[in-house]
Structure formats: C-alpha cells, structure tokens
Amino acid sequence: MSDTVISTSNQTSEYPVERCDEINLGKPRSGVIRGSFNGILKDAPGCSTAIVNGLSQQLIHQMNLIVPDALVSFDDLNVDLGDAAYAYLQPAAQKALQSAIQDRGVKMVVNSAYRTIAQQLLLYNWGSGCGFSLVAPPGKSNHQSGLAIDIEDYDGWRPYLEAYGWHWLGDIDPPHFDYVGGGRQDIRGTAMLAIQKLWNNNHPNQKIDEDRGYGPQTESALKNSPAMGFEIAPWDEKPRLLKLSRPMMEGSDVTKLQEALNKAGIVVGTDGEFGPATDKAVKEFQRQKGLEPDGIVGPKTRQKLG
Ligand SMILES: [Zn+2]
C-alpha cells in the first residue's frame, strides 16, 4: 500500500484523492455480505464494506447523539443506491442535492456518499489486494466529510449540481463531487469521538481517551470493534426511528422490534434486519392498533408495542 498523497488545488486539498470508481467496484469475494461476518474489523474479509453495516449504523447514530443532525439521510430522494452506499450527508449538502435532483427531474444513481471510519479502515487495510491504488486512512478521506458523493452520469448531472454548490473533482476522479457551498461543518472529530464513546461504553475497564483524534488507541479500538456492532448500542440511549430504508437498518433495536411484533401475534423473522417483511408486519400492527400504517416505528408505535 502506498502512503503517497496526491494534493489538489481545490477546497478539498487536505484530503488525498482516492480513485472512487475503483473503490466503488469493490465487490464481496467469497460470498460475504452484510450482517454475515460475526468477527472484528481487523479480520474482515474483502472487498465490500457492506459487511460492516451493523457497526456503521451504530457509528452514525452515535455521531447524531453527539451533534444532532450531524448527518441526515437522503434515501427518500429520487435516488438509486449502490450496495455499500450510505445515504447520509450533512444537512446543507443534503438540501443542495435535493434541489439539484428536483431541478433535473430524473433519478440519480449514487454509489457512495458518507463513509464511516469503520468502512474506511476496511478499505485501507484491503488496499491493493482489492484493486484500490490509493485509499486514505480513517479520518483522511473526503468521503468522511459528509460532503461528498460518487454518482453515475456525472456529465449529465454536473450543471445541476454546480448550480447548488457542488464541485466536480475532475478527470482525476470523475464520479466524485464535493459540496463546497454554505453551511458546512467539520464532522471528522465527531466521527472519532463516536467510536471512542462506543468503545468506552462497551469496555468500561479498557477505556481510551475521548480526544476526537485518530491516535494508536483509537486505531486499535477500531480494529478490534465487532463488524456487526457493539452489544451496548447507541439506540439503547436514544431510540432511532425504525423504518424500511437503504441500506436496511440492522441491529439489536430491530431484533427487539421483531420480537415484540411476534409477541403481539404478528409472525416475523427475528434476524435483526428491517426488510420488507418487517415493514409489512409493522404496518399490520399499526392497523390493528388504530395507528397510521406508515411502517415507521416512532414513539407512538413503540408505546403500543410495550
Ligand atoms: Zn468519491
């Protein structure tokens, strides 16, 4: 793996330029898919970051506990998402993306947006073995800003995106755009604090510094973190809205929901993944309880579930 960093002259110059098209082609080898690897990050087989979905969802939720709306979802926009894509951006970038998509009036295919530090660690460790010529270490990728997207049909989208503060990175990395308009925050320290807090909540006797930086302690914690997520999850502290989304929500809170649905007499698998069957079961439950059957598990539905 090369440590060489290519610098650019635009606003994102502090980040190395990874070849996003290479990284987005990373496909699972050996049939490994999301939720199927019950081990720690340093042992995770390549080449698709979808296998770290569980931990990634915990990291995003933890970030939003630290800074409300640090990242917001855009999976409700007119988009198609790649397998390992997380439909999260900073709020200002999400709004700008929404405007561009509305303006053009066609569906956008997004192969990557926000990348969690867990995903970045995997990509970095896999490196050239997965055909990635340059991958930034955790904390140093422009996809960790929450201000970057990789899309298809970049020529077609370019004028629409540029009208709303998005900047095309150019021929060096054609699918990549960065949001350079107003309202941007630096959330990289928040991402580090999220893993530090998650680790400490789960390892009260092996606590690490909550210094918002990526030092040896944090690197070691991340490498030893479970791909499917920690036992003590951030949604134990503050529940998240559960619903059918892309990628599918997974975690202990989904398992608990499925168990509660079964207890209420609605049979559904307890695999901890909020897929179409769980969506259908939630709507059925809501109908039975006189709630609006929107498939969204918020405070009202949760209360009825007991
Ligand atoms: Zn990119």
mmCIF file of C-alpha atoms and ligand atoms in Angstrom:
data_model
loop_
_atom_site.group_PDB
_atom_site.id
_atom_site.type_symbol
_atom_site.label_atom_id
_atom_site.label_comp_id
_atom_site.label_asym_id
_atom_site.label_seq_id
_atom_site.Cartn_x
_atom_site.Cartn_y
_atom_site.Cartn_z
ATOM 1 C CA MET A 1 0.000 0.000 0.000
ATOM 2 C CA SER A 2 1.289 3.387 -0.963
ATOM 3 C CA ASP A 3 1.317 6.211 1.525
ATOM 4 C CA THR A 4 1.650 8.758 -1.219
ATOM 5 C CA VAL A 5 -0.854 11.556 -1.056
ATOM 6 C CA ILE A 6 -1.878 13.462 -4.151
ATOM 7 C CA SER A 7 -2.877 17.012 -3.403
ATOM 8 C CA THR A 8 -5.320 19.066 -5.409
ATOM 9 C CA SER A 9 -5.820 22.781 -5.667
ATOM 10 C CA ASN A 10 -9.461 22.959 -4.702
ATOM 11 C CA GLN A 11 -11.194 23.307 -1.353
ATOM 12 C CA THR A 12 -10.728 19.659 -0.504
ATOM 13 C CA SER A 13 -6.950 19.796 -0.818
ATOM 14 C CA GLU A 14 -6.363 18.456 2.672
ATOM 15 C CA TYR A 15 -7.707 15.097 1.533
ATOM 16 C CA PRO A 16 -5.841 12.623 -0.663
ATOM 17 C CA VAL A 17 -7.607 11.843 -3.903
ATOM 18 C CA GLU A 18 -8.782 8.259 -3.844
ATOM 19 C CA ARG A 19 -9.991 6.692 -7.048
ATOM 20 C CA CYS A 20 -13.639 6.427 -6.151
ATOM 21 C CA ASP A 21 -14.525 4.454 -9.276
ATOM 22 C CA GLU A 22 -12.087 1.704 -8.184
ATOM 23 C CA ILE A 23 -13.370 1.650 -4.639
ATOM 24 C CA ASN A 24 -16.999 1.527 -5.681
ATOM 25 C CA LEU A 25 -16.270 -1.542 -7.757
ATOM 26 C CA GLY A 26 -15.222 -3.406 -4.605
ATOM 27 C CA LYS A 27 -17.463 -6.456 -4.595
ATOM 28 C CA PRO A 28 -17.701 -9.146 -1.973
ATOM 29 C CA ARG A 29 -15.367 -12.077 -2.556
ATOM 30 C CA SER A 30 -16.240 -15.432 -1.044
ATOM 31 C CA GLY A 31 -19.914 -14.533 -0.848
ATOM 32 C CA VAL A 32 -19.529 -12.316 2.201
ATOM 33 C CA ILE A 33 -22.445 -9.985 2.553
ATOM 34 C CA ARG A 34 -23.765 -7.595 5.119
ATOM 35 C CA GLY A 35 -24.512 -8.911 8.544
ATOM 36 C CA SER A 36 -22.839 -12.256 7.871
ATOM 37 C CA PHE A 37 -19.421 -11.656 9.388
ATOM 38 C CA ASN A 38 -19.506 -12.108 13.142
ATOM 39 C CA GLY A 39 -15.948 -11.016 13.896
ATOM 40 C CA ILE A 40 -13.789 -7.959 14.435
ATOM 41 C CA LEU A 41 -12.755 -5.451 11.819
ATOM 42 C CA LYS A 42 -9.132 -6.472 11.510
ATOM 43 C CA ASP A 43 -10.203 -9.983 10.450
ATOM 44 C CA ALA A 44 -12.874 -8.862 7.996
ATOM 45 C CA PRO A 45 -12.548 -10.404 4.532
ATOM 46 C CA GLY A 46 -12.691 -8.152 1.443
ATOM 47 C CA CYS A 47 -13.706 -6.385 -0.706
ATOM 48 C CA SER A 48 -17.128 -4.918 0.086
ATOM 49 C CA THR A 49 -17.720 -2.661 3.061
ATOM 50 C CA ALA A 50 -21.316 -3.864 3.257
ATOM 51 C CA ILE A 51 -20.151 -6.427 5.837
ATOM 52 C CA VAL A 52 -19.596 -3.677 8.389
ATOM 53 C CA ASN A 53 -23.127 -2.355 8.091
ATOM 54 C CA GLY A 54 -24.046 -3.068 11.701
ATOM 55 C CA LEU A 55 -21.170 -1.134 13.226
ATOM 56 C CA SER A 56 -21.535 1.636 10.651
ATOM 57 C CA GLN A 57 -25.132 2.235 11.690
ATOM 58 C CA GLN A 58 -24.070 2.468 15.317
ATOM 59 C CA LEU A 59 -21.360 4.978 14.425
ATOM 60 C CA ILE A 60 -23.785 7.205 12.514
ATOM 61 C CA HIS A 61 -26.349 7.083 15.314
ATOM 62 C CA GLN A 62 -23.668 7.852 17.909
ATOM 63 C CA MET A 63 -22.486 10.845 15.864
ATOM 64 C CA ASN A 64 -26.014 12.188 15.777
ATOM 65 C CA LEU A 65 -26.236 11.799 19.561
ATOM 66 C CA ILE A 66 -23.108 13.935 19.903
ATOM 67 C CA VAL A 67 -24.120 16.540 17.304
ATOM 68 C CA PRO A 68 -27.831 16.453 16.413
ATOM 69 C CA ASP A 69 -28.242 16.106 12.649
ATOM 70 C CA ALA A 70 -24.501 15.861 12.057
ATOM 71 C CA LEU A 71 -25.616 13.541 9.243
ATOM 72 C CA VAL A 72 -29.056 13.262 7.669
ATOM 73 C CA SER A 73 -30.423 10.634 5.341
ATOM 74 C CA PHE A 74 -31.229 11.311 1.698
ATOM 75 C CA ASP A 75 -32.609 7.885 0.875
ATOM 76 C CA ASP A 76 -36.080 9.430 0.438
ATOM 77 C CA LEU A 77 -34.879 11.498 -2.536
ATOM 78 C CA ASN A 78 -35.182 10.277 -6.123
ATOM 79 C CA VAL A 79 -32.036 8.126 -5.915
ATOM 80 C CA ASP A 80 -30.790 4.621 -6.577
ATOM 81 C CA LEU A 81 -28.092 3.486 -4.182
ATOM 82 C CA GLY A 82 -25.128 1.167 -4.677
ATOM 83 C CA ASP A 83 -24.715 -1.862 -2.382
ATOM 84 C CA ALA A 84 -22.361 -0.330 0.134
ATOM 85 C CA ALA A 85 -23.588 3.263 -0.198
ATOM 86 C CA TYR A 86 -24.744 5.097 2.892
ATOM 87 C CA ALA A 87 -27.347 7.691 2.005
ATOM 88 C CA TYR A 88 -26.065 10.203 4.537
ATOM 89 C CA LEU A 89 -24.778 13.742 4.105
ATOM 90 C CA GLN A 90 -24.522 16.875 6.168
ATOM 91 C CA PRO A 91 -27.859 18.766 6.160
ATOM 92 C CA ALA A 92 -26.647 21.611 3.895
ATOM 93 C CA ALA A 93 -25.294 19.133 1.344
ATOM 94 C CA GLN A 94 -28.482 17.078 1.504
ATOM 95 C CA LYS A 95 -30.590 20.173 0.737
ATOM 96 C CA ALA A 96 -28.343 21.116 -2.165
ATOM 97 C CA LEU A 97 -28.565 17.591 -3.537
ATOM 98 C CA GLN A 98 -32.339 17.630 -3.230
ATOM 99 C CA SER A 99 -32.516 20.883 -5.214
ATOM 100 C CA ALA A 100 -30.304 19.527 -7.990
ATOM 101 C CA ILE A 101 -32.350 16.330 -8.284
ATOM 102 C CA GLN A 102 -35.633 18.244 -8.319
ATOM 103 C CA ASP A 103 -34.284 20.603 -10.970
ATOM 104 C CA ARG A 104 -33.243 17.866 -13.334
ATOM 105 C CA GLY A 105 -36.252 15.702 -12.587
ATOM 106 C CA VAL A 106 -34.593 12.325 -13.090
ATOM 107 C CA LYS A 107 -33.292 9.629 -10.779
ATOM 108 C CA MET A 108 -29.702 9.904 -9.585
ATOM 109 C CA VAL A 109 -27.571 6.775 -9.145
ATOM 110 C CA VAL A 110 -25.343 7.205 -6.081
ATOM 111 C CA ASN A 111 -22.552 4.690 -5.486
ATOM 112 C CA SER A 112 -21.079 6.329 -2.408
ATOM 113 C CA ALA A 113 -21.787 9.220 -0.047
ATOM 114 C CA TYR A 114 -20.855 9.218 3.625
ATOM 115 C CA ARG A 115 -18.290 6.595 4.539
ATOM 116 C CA THR A 116 -17.922 5.613 8.188
ATOM 117 C CA ILE A 117 -14.493 5.236 9.768
ATOM 118 C CA ALA A 118 -15.194 1.509 10.005
ATOM 119 C CA GLN A 119 -15.729 1.288 6.251
ATOM 120 C CA GLN A 120 -12.661 3.415 5.638
ATOM 121 C CA LEU A 121 -10.490 1.178 7.840
ATOM 122 C CA LEU A 122 -11.534 -1.879 5.855
ATOM 123 C CA LEU A 123 -10.815 -0.201 2.527
ATOM 124 C CA TYR A 124 -7.460 0.999 3.833
ATOM 125 C CA ASN A 125 -6.477 -2.444 5.131
ATOM 126 C CA TRP A 126 -7.603 -4.214 1.976
ATOM 127 C CA GLY A 127 -5.900 -1.680 -0.305
ATOM 128 C CA SER A 128 -4.198 -3.022 -3.396
ATOM 129 C CA GLY A 129 -5.389 -6.562 -2.617
ATOM 130 C CA CYS A 130 -8.818 -5.366 -3.659
ATOM 131 C CA GLY A 131 -7.507 -3.296 -6.560
ATOM 132 C CA PHE A 132 -7.556 0.061 -4.778
ATOM 133 C CA SER A 133 -4.476 2.028 -5.801
ATOM 134 C CA LEU A 134 -4.851 4.653 -3.094
ATOM 135 C CA VAL A 135 -7.034 4.599 -0.005
ATOM 136 C CA ALA A 136 -6.817 7.246 2.694
ATOM 137 C CA PRO A 137 -6.558 6.161 6.332
ATOM 138 C CA PRO A 138 -9.621 6.647 8.572
ATOM 139 C CA GLY A 139 -10.297 10.348 9.074
ATOM 140 C CA LYS A 140 -8.463 11.360 5.891
ATOM 141 C CA SER A 141 -10.935 10.530 3.147
ATOM 142 C CA ASN A 142 -13.097 13.216 1.569
ATOM 143 C CA HIS A 143 -15.998 10.760 1.887
ATOM 144 C CA GLN A 144 -15.763 11.163 5.662
ATOM 145 C CA SER A 145 -16.669 14.819 5.405
ATOM 146 C CA GLY A 146 -20.343 14.038 4.792
ATOM 147 C CA LEU A 147 -19.969 16.423 1.863
ATOM 148 C CA ALA A 148 -19.053 14.043 -0.958
ATOM 149 C CA ILE A 149 -20.890 11.829 -3.402
ATOM 150 C CA ASP A 150 -19.926 9.483 -6.233
ATOM 151 C CA ILE A 151 -22.531 9.242 -8.950
ATOM 152 C CA GLU A 152 -23.146 7.817 -12.374
ATOM 153 C CA ASP A 153 -23.843 10.062 -15.382
ATOM 154 C CA TYR A 154 -21.599 12.755 -13.895
ATOM 155 C CA ASP A 155 -21.542 14.740 -17.137
ATOM 156 C CA GLY A 156 -25.310 14.955 -17.169
ATOM 157 C CA TRP A 157 -25.534 15.929 -13.521
ATOM 158 C CA ARG A 158 -22.660 18.364 -13.435
ATOM 159 C CA PRO A 159 -24.516 21.587 -14.380
ATOM 160 C CA TYR A 160 -27.358 20.833 -11.972
ATOM 161 C CA LEU A 161 -25.037 20.049 -9.082
ATOM 162 C CA GLU A 162 -22.773 23.014 -9.768
ATOM 163 C CA ALA A 163 -25.794 25.312 -9.607
ATOM 164 C CA TYR A 164 -26.227 24.326 -5.953
ATOM 165 C CA GLY A 165 -22.703 24.448 -4.601
ATOM 166 C CA TRP A 166 -21.375 21.067 -5.664
ATOM 167 C CA HIS A 167 -17.896 20.922 -7.177
ATOM 168 C CA TRP A 168 -16.775 18.298 -9.686
ATOM 169 C CA LEU A 169 -13.381 16.861 -8.777
ATOM 170 C CA GLY A 170 -12.491 16.423 -12.434
ATOM 171 C CA ASP A 171 -10.840 13.808 -14.604
ATOM 172 C CA ILE A 172 -8.665 12.605 -11.740
ATOM 173 C CA ASP A 173 -11.776 11.065 -10.160
ATOM 174 C CA PRO A 174 -14.756 11.524 -12.498
ATOM 175 C CA PRO A 175 -17.688 10.205 -10.398
ATOM 176 C CA HIS A 176 -16.784 12.404 -7.423
ATOM 177 C CA PHE A 177 -18.427 15.680 -6.360
ATOM 178 C CA ASP A 178 -17.833 17.690 -3.180
ATOM 179 C CA TYR A 179 -20.282 20.119 -1.641
ATOM 180 C CA VAL A 180 -18.442 23.439 -1.245
ATOM 181 C CA GLY A 181 -21.431 25.715 -0.532
ATOM 182 C CA GLY A 182 -22.617 27.262 2.711
ATOM 183 C CA GLY A 183 -23.443 25.525 5.972
ATOM 184 C CA ARG A 184 -20.580 23.043 6.016
ATOM 185 C CA GLN A 185 -19.248 21.628 9.281
ATOM 186 C CA ASP A 186 -16.112 19.658 10.047
ATOM 187 C CA ILE A 187 -17.502 16.404 11.444
ATOM 188 C CA ARG A 188 -14.322 14.328 11.400
ATOM 189 C CA GLY A 189 -13.650 14.854 15.101
ATOM 190 C CA THR A 190 -17.236 13.833 15.807
ATOM 191 C CA ALA A 191 -16.704 10.587 13.895
ATOM 192 C CA MET A 192 -13.667 9.770 16.049
ATOM 193 C CA LEU A 193 -15.466 10.693 19.246
ATOM 194 C CA ALA A 194 -18.285 8.350 18.196
ATOM 195 C CA ILE A 195 -16.036 5.267 18.095
ATOM 196 C CA GLN A 196 -14.286 6.379 21.297
ATOM 197 C CA LYS A 197 -17.611 6.646 23.132
ATOM 198 C CA LEU A 198 -18.949 3.387 21.706
ATOM 199 C CA TRP A 199 -15.783 1.592 22.696
ATOM 200 C CA ASN A 200 -15.773 3.058 26.208
ATOM 201 C CA ASN A 201 -19.445 2.283 26.795
ATOM 202 C CA ASN A 202 -18.665 -1.338 25.993
ATOM 203 C CA HIS A 203 -15.238 -1.564 27.660
ATOM 204 C CA PRO A 204 -15.518 0.231 31.000
ATOM 205 C CA ASN A 205 -12.281 -1.401 32.150
ATOM 206 C CA GLN A 206 -10.278 -0.606 28.993
ATOM 207 C CA LYS A 207 -11.259 2.990 28.360
ATOM 208 C CA ILE A 208 -9.497 5.067 25.742
ATOM 209 C CA ASP A 209 -9.134 8.853 25.525
ATOM 210 C CA GLU A 210 -12.114 10.689 24.074
ATOM 211 C CA ASP A 211 -9.859 13.154 22.275
ATOM 212 C CA ARG A 212 -11.611 13.264 18.876
ATOM 213 C CA GLY A 213 -8.377 12.230 17.147
ATOM 214 C CA TYR A 214 -7.172 9.081 15.358
ATOM 215 C CA GLY A 215 -4.258 8.002 17.518
ATOM 216 C CA PRO A 216 -2.908 4.498 18.272
ATOM 217 C CA GLN A 217 -5.555 3.817 20.950
ATOM 218 C CA THR A 218 -8.426 4.699 18.652
ATOM 219 C CA GLU A 219 -6.912 2.767 15.767
ATOM 220 C CA SER A 220 -6.581 -0.298 17.979
ATOM 221 C CA ALA A 221 -10.137 0.095 19.273
ATOM 222 C CA LEU A 222 -11.490 0.377 15.747
ATOM 223 C CA LYS A 223 -9.574 -2.689 14.553
ATOM 224 C CA ASN A 224 -10.951 -4.674 17.479
ATOM 225 C CA SER A 225 -14.543 -3.491 17.041
ATOM 226 C CA PRO A 226 -17.218 -6.019 16.032
ATOM 227 C CA ALA A 227 -18.339 -5.696 12.405
ATOM 228 C CA MET A 228 -21.943 -6.341 13.381
ATOM 229 C CA GLY A 229 -21.865 -3.681 16.076
ATOM 230 C CA PHE A 230 -21.360 -3.465 19.824
ATOM 231 C CA GLU A 231 -23.582 -5.102 22.388
ATOM 232 C CA ILE A 232 -24.357 -1.810 24.110
ATOM 233 C CA ALA A 233 -25.695 0.245 21.239
ATOM 234 C CA PRO A 234 -26.287 3.997 20.960
ATOM 235 C CA TRP A 235 -30.002 3.400 20.361
ATOM 236 C CA ASP A 236 -30.196 1.991 23.894
ATOM 237 C CA GLU A 237 -29.599 5.592 24.975
ATOM 238 C CA LYS A 238 -31.905 7.251 22.453
ATOM 239 C CA PRO A 239 -34.080 5.168 20.099
ATOM 240 C CA ARG A 240 -33.851 5.797 16.378
ATOM 241 C CA LEU A 241 -36.820 5.882 14.031
ATOM 242 C CA LEU A 242 -37.019 2.404 12.544
ATOM 243 C CA LYS A 243 -38.276 2.003 9.005
ATOM 244 C CA LEU A 244 -37.568 0.377 5.686
ATOM 245 C CA SER A 245 -34.546 2.200 4.330
ATOM 246 C CA ARG A 246 -31.439 1.749 2.205
ATOM 247 C CA PRO A 247 -29.211 0.157 3.315
ATOM 248 C CA MET A 248 -31.588 -1.739 5.555
ATOM 249 C CA MET A 249 -31.469 -0.853 9.218
ATOM 250 C CA GLU A 250 -29.993 -3.593 11.328
ATOM 251 C CA GLY A 251 -29.199 -4.009 14.991
ATOM 252 C CA SER A 252 -30.388 -5.034 18.408
ATOM 253 C CA ASP A 253 -33.232 -2.495 18.252
ATOM 254 C CA VAL A 254 -34.595 -4.170 15.111
ATOM 255 C CA THR A 255 -34.379 -7.578 16.784
ATOM 256 C CA LYS A 256 -36.301 -6.239 19.786
ATOM 257 C CA LEU A 257 -38.942 -4.784 17.477
ATOM 258 C CA GLN A 258 -39.336 -8.119 15.680
ATOM 259 C CA GLU A 259 -39.638 -9.946 18.983
ATOM 260 C CA ALA A 260 -42.316 -7.503 20.154
ATOM 261 C CA LEU A 261 -44.244 -7.975 16.905
ATOM 262 C CA ASN A 262 -44.193 -11.750 17.391
ATOM 263 C CA LYS A 263 -45.365 -11.287 20.953
ATOM 264 C CA ALA A 264 -48.244 -9.209 19.595
ATOM 265 C CA GLY A 265 -49.187 -12.125 17.365
ATOM 266 C CA ILE A 266 -47.664 -10.927 14.103
ATOM 267 C CA VAL A 267 -45.197 -13.515 12.912
ATOM 268 C CA VAL A 268 -41.952 -12.157 11.503
ATOM 269 C CA GLY A 269 -38.358 -13.416 11.458
ATOM 270 C CA THR A 270 -36.063 -12.108 14.199
ATOM 271 C CA ASP A 271 -32.956 -11.578 12.095
ATOM 272 C CA GLY A 272 -32.348 -8.006 13.261
ATOM 273 C CA GLU A 273 -32.675 -6.603 9.753
ATOM 274 C CA PHE A 274 -35.539 -4.257 8.877
ATOM 275 C CA GLY A 275 -36.531 -5.600 5.476
ATOM 276 C CA PRO A 276 -39.836 -5.714 3.545
ATOM 277 C CA ALA A 277 -41.291 -8.438 5.801
ATOM 278 C CA THR A 278 -40.691 -6.354 8.918
ATOM 279 C CA ASP A 279 -42.158 -3.322 7.176
ATOM 280 C CA LYS A 280 -45.286 -5.302 6.360
ATOM 281 C CA ALA A 281 -45.514 -6.608 9.935
ATOM 282 C CA VAL A 282 -45.185 -3.106 11.405
ATOM 283 C CA LYS A 283 -47.951 -1.789 9.137
ATOM 284 C CA GLU A 284 -50.170 -4.680 10.138
ATOM 285 C CA PHE A 285 -49.517 -3.931 13.800
ATOM 286 C CA GLN A 286 -50.261 -0.236 13.291
ATOM 287 C CA ARG A 287 -53.538 -1.061 11.551
ATOM 288 C CA GLN A 288 -54.553 -3.320 14.412
ATOM 289 C CA LYS A 289 -53.819 -0.565 16.919
ATOM 290 C CA GLY A 290 -55.582 2.209 15.009
ATOM 291 C CA LEU A 291 -52.334 3.984 14.127
ATOM 292 C CA GLU A 292 -51.454 5.348 10.725
ATOM 293 C CA PRO A 293 -49.916 2.355 8.897
ATOM 294 C CA ASP A 294 -46.814 4.171 7.684
ATOM 295 C CA GLY A 295 -44.321 1.458 8.639
ATOM 296 C CA ILE A 296 -42.325 3.940 10.709
ATOM 297 C CA VAL A 297 -41.604 2.917 14.285
ATOM 298 C CA GLY A 298 -41.548 6.116 16.326
ATOM 299 C CA PRO A 299 -42.695 6.943 19.866
ATOM 300 C CA LYS A 300 -46.406 6.151 19.245
ATOM 301 C CA THR A 301 -45.849 2.738 17.717
ATOM 302 C CA ARG A 302 -43.155 1.937 20.246
ATOM 303 C CA GLN A 303 -45.527 2.755 23.100
ATOM 304 C CA LYS A 304 -48.149 0.352 21.740
ATOM 305 C CA LEU A 305 -45.523 -2.341 21.353
ATOM 306 C CA GLY A 306 -44.787 -2.040 25.069
HETATM 307 ZN ZN ZN B 1 -15.690 9.903 -4.253
#
